[in-house]
């Protein structure tokens, strides 16, 4: 089966390789915050991803009180050329390749090199989940009367309903009966980039496998070959020939 990167107009916005891991001891905030020094000067741009949890307490005998708790979810280190983002968390590591995407081989080789540094720095012991996520942006011409002209998994509108498609959301969770790989597919419209002549569709494919592997060893990164194959099947079987023709031009 062909690979997305072989298409002249490969629609990949972001390709992400993710590893969830367990460690000999809890990873401190200081280790994650300082991981940029382990990556070196090529990853000098740091961002902190945080979450906020709110709490509202209502008591019959007193005024209501509200509180909020801020916690750090991950530290992100972006390469100076803007092509790579390393994400480190207390439960694992991820590497994103941003557009222009080159190849799966480049993504895997870079991830393997940087994962080695993360595993050593955090005393990673076991890998419990491996994942590949490809966020694609497929631009189709407007007006769109039937999205199924381009996507086999797209929503259908009754034939008797006059319409021009403006927006939609599709969420699919799939299991592969021949393997332990699971797939989550999300599709929607990139409304901010919609023009009178173009409808950009976000086609997000997340494939993953729950596993139990040593954090070090050849078996870990060989897992991603099967994930990539599954991702390619989902991608090419979800697009019609009309959609693929748009990506070949």
Coordinates of C-alpha atoms in Angstrom, one line a residue:
X1 CA 0.0 0.0 0.0
X2 CA 1.3 3.5 -0.8
X3 CA 2.3 6.0 1.9
X4 CA 0.8 9.4 2.3
X5 CA 4.2 11.1 1.9
X6 CA 4.3 9.8 -1.7
X7 CA 1.4 12.0 -2.7
X8 CA 2.6 15.1 -4.5
X9 CA 0.4 17.2 -2.3
X10 CA 0.7 15.2 1.0
X11 CA -2.0 16.7 3.3
X12 CA -0.1 16.1 6.6
X13 CA -0.2 19.0 8.9
X14 CA 1.3 17.2 11.9
X15 CA 2.7 13.6 12.4
X16 CA 3.1 12.6 16.0
X17 CA 4.8 9.6 17.6
X18 CA 3.8 9.0 21.2
X19 CA 5.2 6.6 23.9
X20 CA 3.5 6.2 27.3
X21 CA 5.9 4.9 29.9
X22 CA 6.4 3.8 33.5
X23 CA 9.5 4.8 35.5
X24 CA 11.6 3.5 38.4
X25 CA 10.6 6.6 40.4
X26 CA 8.2 9.5 39.8
X27 CA 9.5 12.2 37.4
X28 CA 9.9 15.5 39.1
X29 CA 8.9 18.9 37.6
X30 CA 12.5 19.9 37.6
X31 CA 13.6 17.0 35.4
X32 CA 10.8 17.8 32.8
X33 CA 11.4 21.6 33.0
X34 CA 15.2 21.1 32.4
X35 CA 14.9 18.6 29.6
X36 CA 15.7 21.3 27.1
X37 CA 19.3 21.2 28.3
X38 CA 19.4 17.4 27.5
X39 CA 18.0 18.1 24.0
X40 CA 20.6 20.7 23.3
X41 CA 20.6 24.2 21.7
X42 CA 18.6 23.0 18.6
X43 CA 15.5 22.9 20.8
X44 CA 15.7 26.3 22.5
X45 CA 12.0 27.3 22.5
X46 CA 10.1 26.0 25.5
X47 CA 6.4 26.1 26.2
X48 CA 4.4 24.8 29.2
X49 CA 1.0 23.2 28.8
X50 CA -1.2 23.6 31.8
X51 CA -4.7 22.6 32.8
X52 CA -7.0 24.5 35.2
X53 CA -9.5 22.7 37.5
X54 CA -12.3 24.8 39.0
X55 CA -14.3 24.0 42.1
X56 CA -17.5 25.7 43.3
X57 CA -18.5 25.1 46.9
X58 CA -22.1 26.0 47.9
X59 CA -23.0 26.0 51.5
X60 CA -26.6 26.7 52.7
X61 CA -25.3 28.8 55.7
X62 CA -22.6 30.8 53.9
X63 CA -21.7 32.5 50.6
X64 CA -20.6 30.3 47.7
X65 CA -16.8 30.1 47.3
X66 CA -14.9 29.3 44.1
X67 CA -11.3 28.0 43.7
X68 CA -9.1 27.0 40.8
X69 CA -6.1 24.7 40.7
X70 CA -3.5 25.0 37.9
X71 CA -1.3 22.0 37.1
X72 CA 1.3 21.4 34.5
X73 CA 0.4 18.7 31.9
X74 CA 3.5 18.8 29.7
X75 CA 6.7 20.7 28.7
X76 CA 7.1 21.3 25.0
X77 CA 10.4 22.1 23.3
X78 CA 10.3 23.3 19.7
X79 CA 13.2 23.1 17.4
X80 CA 14.8 26.4 16.1
X81 CA 13.7 25.6 12.5
X82 CA 10.1 25.1 13.6
X83 CA 9.8 21.6 12.2
X84 CA 9.9 19.5 15.4
X85 CA 8.2 19.6 18.8
X86 CA 9.3 17.4 21.7
X87 CA 6.7 16.9 24.4
X88 CA 7.7 15.4 27.8
X89 CA 5.2 14.4 30.5
X90 CA 5.3 12.5 33.8
X91 CA 3.8 9.5 31.9
X92 CA 5.8 9.6 28.7
X93 CA 7.2 11.3 25.6
X94 CA 6.0 12.5 22.2
X95 CA 7.6 13.9 19.1
X96 CA 5.8 15.9 16.4
X97 CA 6.9 16.5 12.9
X98 CA 5.2 19.6 11.5
X99 CA 4.8 20.5 7.8
X100 CA 6.5 19.9 5.5
X101 CA 6.5 16.2 6.4
X102 CA 9.3 14.2 4.9
X103 CA 8.9 10.5 5.7
X104 CA 7.9 8.0 8.4
X105 CA 11.5 6.8 8.5
X106 CA 12.7 10.3 9.4
X107 CA 10.1 10.6 12.1
X108 CA 10.9 7.2 13.6
X109 CA 14.7 7.7 13.6
X110 CA 14.5 11.1 15.2
X111 CA 12.0 9.8 17.8
X112 CA 14.2 6.8 18.6
X113 CA 17.2 9.1 19.2
X114 CA 15.4 11.6 21.4
X115 CA 13.4 8.9 23.3
X116 CA 16.8 7.4 24.3
X117 CA 17.7 10.6 26.0
X118 CA 14.3 10.8 27.7
X119 CA 14.4 7.2 28.9
X120 CA 17.9 7.6 30.3
X121 CA 17.1 10.9 32.0
X122 CA 13.8 9.7 33.6
X123 CA 14.9 6.1 34.3
X124 CA 12.1 4.7 32.1
X125 CA 11.4 1.1 32.9
X126 CA 8.5 0.0 30.8
X127 CA 6.4 1.1 27.8
X128 CA 2.6 0.7 28.2
X129 CA 1.3 2.3 25.0
X130 CA 2.6 3.2 21.6
X131 CA 0.8 5.5 19.2
X132 CA 1.0 7.3 15.9
X133 CA -1.2 10.2 15.1
X134 CA -1.5 11.9 11.7
X135 CA -3.5 15.1 11.3
X136 CA -4.3 15.7 7.7
X137 CA -5.9 18.7 5.9
X138 CA -7.7 17.8 2.7
X139 CA -9.1 20.8 0.8
X140 CA -12.1 20.0 -1.4
X141 CA -13.7 22.4 -3.9
X142 CA -17.0 24.2 -2.9
X143 CA -19.9 23.9 -3.1
X144 CA -20.0 20.4 -1.5
X145 CA -23.3 18.6 -1.9
X146 CA -22.1 15.1 -1.0
X147 CA -19.0 14.7 1.2
X148 CA -19.1 11.0 0.3
X149 CA -17.8 12.1 -3.1
X150 CA -14.5 12.5 -1.3
X151 CA -14.7 10.6 2.0
X152 CA -16.1 7.0 2.3
X153 CA -16.5 7.7 6.1
X154 CA -18.2 11.1 5.7
X155 CA -21.6 12.1 6.8
X156 CA -24.6 11.6 4.5
X157 CA -27.4 14.1 4.0
X158 CA -30.8 13.0 2.7
X159 CA -31.1 13.3 -1.1
X160 CA -34.2 15.5 -0.8
X161 CA -32.6 18.2 1.4
X162 CA -31.2 21.1 -0.6
X163 CA -28.0 22.1 1.1
X164 CA -24.4 23.3 0.8
X165 CA -22.2 21.7 3.5
X166 CA -20.9 24.2 6.0
X167 CA -19.7 22.1 8.9
X168 CA -19.8 18.7 10.5
X169 CA -18.1 16.4 13.0
X170 CA -17.5 12.7 12.7
X171 CA -15.9 10.6 15.5
X172 CA -15.1 6.9 14.9
X173 CA -13.5 4.4 17.3
X174 CA -12.3 1.2 15.5
X175 CA -10.6 -2.0 16.5
X176 CA -8.6 -4.2 14.1
X177 CA -9.8 -7.8 14.4
X178 CA -6.4 -9.1 13.1
X179 CA -4.3 -7.2 15.7
X180 CA -4.5 -5.4 19.0
X181 CA -4.3 -2.0 17.3
X182 CA -7.1 0.5 17.9
X183 CA -7.9 3.5 15.8
X184 CA -9.7 6.8 16.5
X185 CA -10.7 8.9 13.6
X186 CA -12.0 12.5 13.8
X187 CA -13.2 14.6 10.9
X188 CA -14.4 18.2 10.8
X189 CA -14.2 21.4 8.9
X190 CA -11.4 23.9 9.4
X191 CA -13.9 26.7 9.5
X192 CA -11.3 29.4 10.0
X193 CA -9.7 28.6 6.6
X194 CA -12.9 28.1 4.6
X195 CA -13.2 30.3 1.5
X196 CA -16.0 30.7 -1.0
X197 CA -14.2 28.2 -3.3
X198 CA -12.6 25.8 -0.8
X199 CA -13.7 23.6 2.1
X200 CA -10.7 22.4 4.2
X201 CA -11.4 19.1 6.0
X202 CA -9.4 18.1 9.0
X203 CA -8.9 14.3 8.8
X204 CA -7.3 13.1 12.1
X205 CA -6.1 9.5 12.4
X206 CA -4.8 8.2 15.8
X207 CA -3.7 4.6 15.9
X208 CA -2.4 3.0 19.1
X209 CA -1.6 -0.3 20.8
X210 CA -1.6 -1.1 24.6
X211 CA 1.6 -3.0 25.3
X212 CA 4.2 -4.0 27.9
X213 CA 7.7 -3.6 26.6
X214 CA 11.1 -2.8 28.1
X215 CA 11.9 0.9 27.7
X216 CA 15.1 0.0 25.9
X217 CA 15.5 -2.5 23.1
X218 CA 14.8 -3.1 19.5
X219 CA 11.3 -4.3 20.0
X220 CA 9.9 -0.9 21.0
X221 CA 10.4 0.9 17.7
X222 CA 9.5 -2.0 15.5
X223 CA 6.0 -1.6 17.0
X224 CA 5.5 1.5 14.9
X225 CA 5.8 -0.3 11.6
X226 CA 2.5 -2.1 12.2
X227 CA 0.9 1.2 13.5
X228 CA 2.0 2.9 10.3
X229 CA 0.5 0.2 8.1
X230 CA -2.8 0.4 9.9
X231 CA -2.8 4.2 9.6
X232 CA -2.2 3.9 5.8
X233 CA -5.1 1.5 5.4
X234 CA -7.4 3.8 7.2
X235 CA -6.3 6.8 5.2
X236 CA -6.5 5.3 1.7
X237 CA -9.6 3.3 2.3
X238 CA -11.4 6.4 3.7
X239 CA -10.7 8.6 0.7
X240 CA -12.3 8.2 -2.7
X241 CA -10.5 8.4 -6.0
X242 CA -11.8 12.0 -6.4
X243 CA -10.1 13.0 -3.1
X244 CA -6.9 11.2 -4.0
X245 CA -6.8 13.0 -7.4
X246 CA -6.9 16.3 -5.6
X247 CA -3.7 15.3 -3.7
X248 CA -1.9 14.1 -6.8
X249 CA -2.2 17.5 -8.6

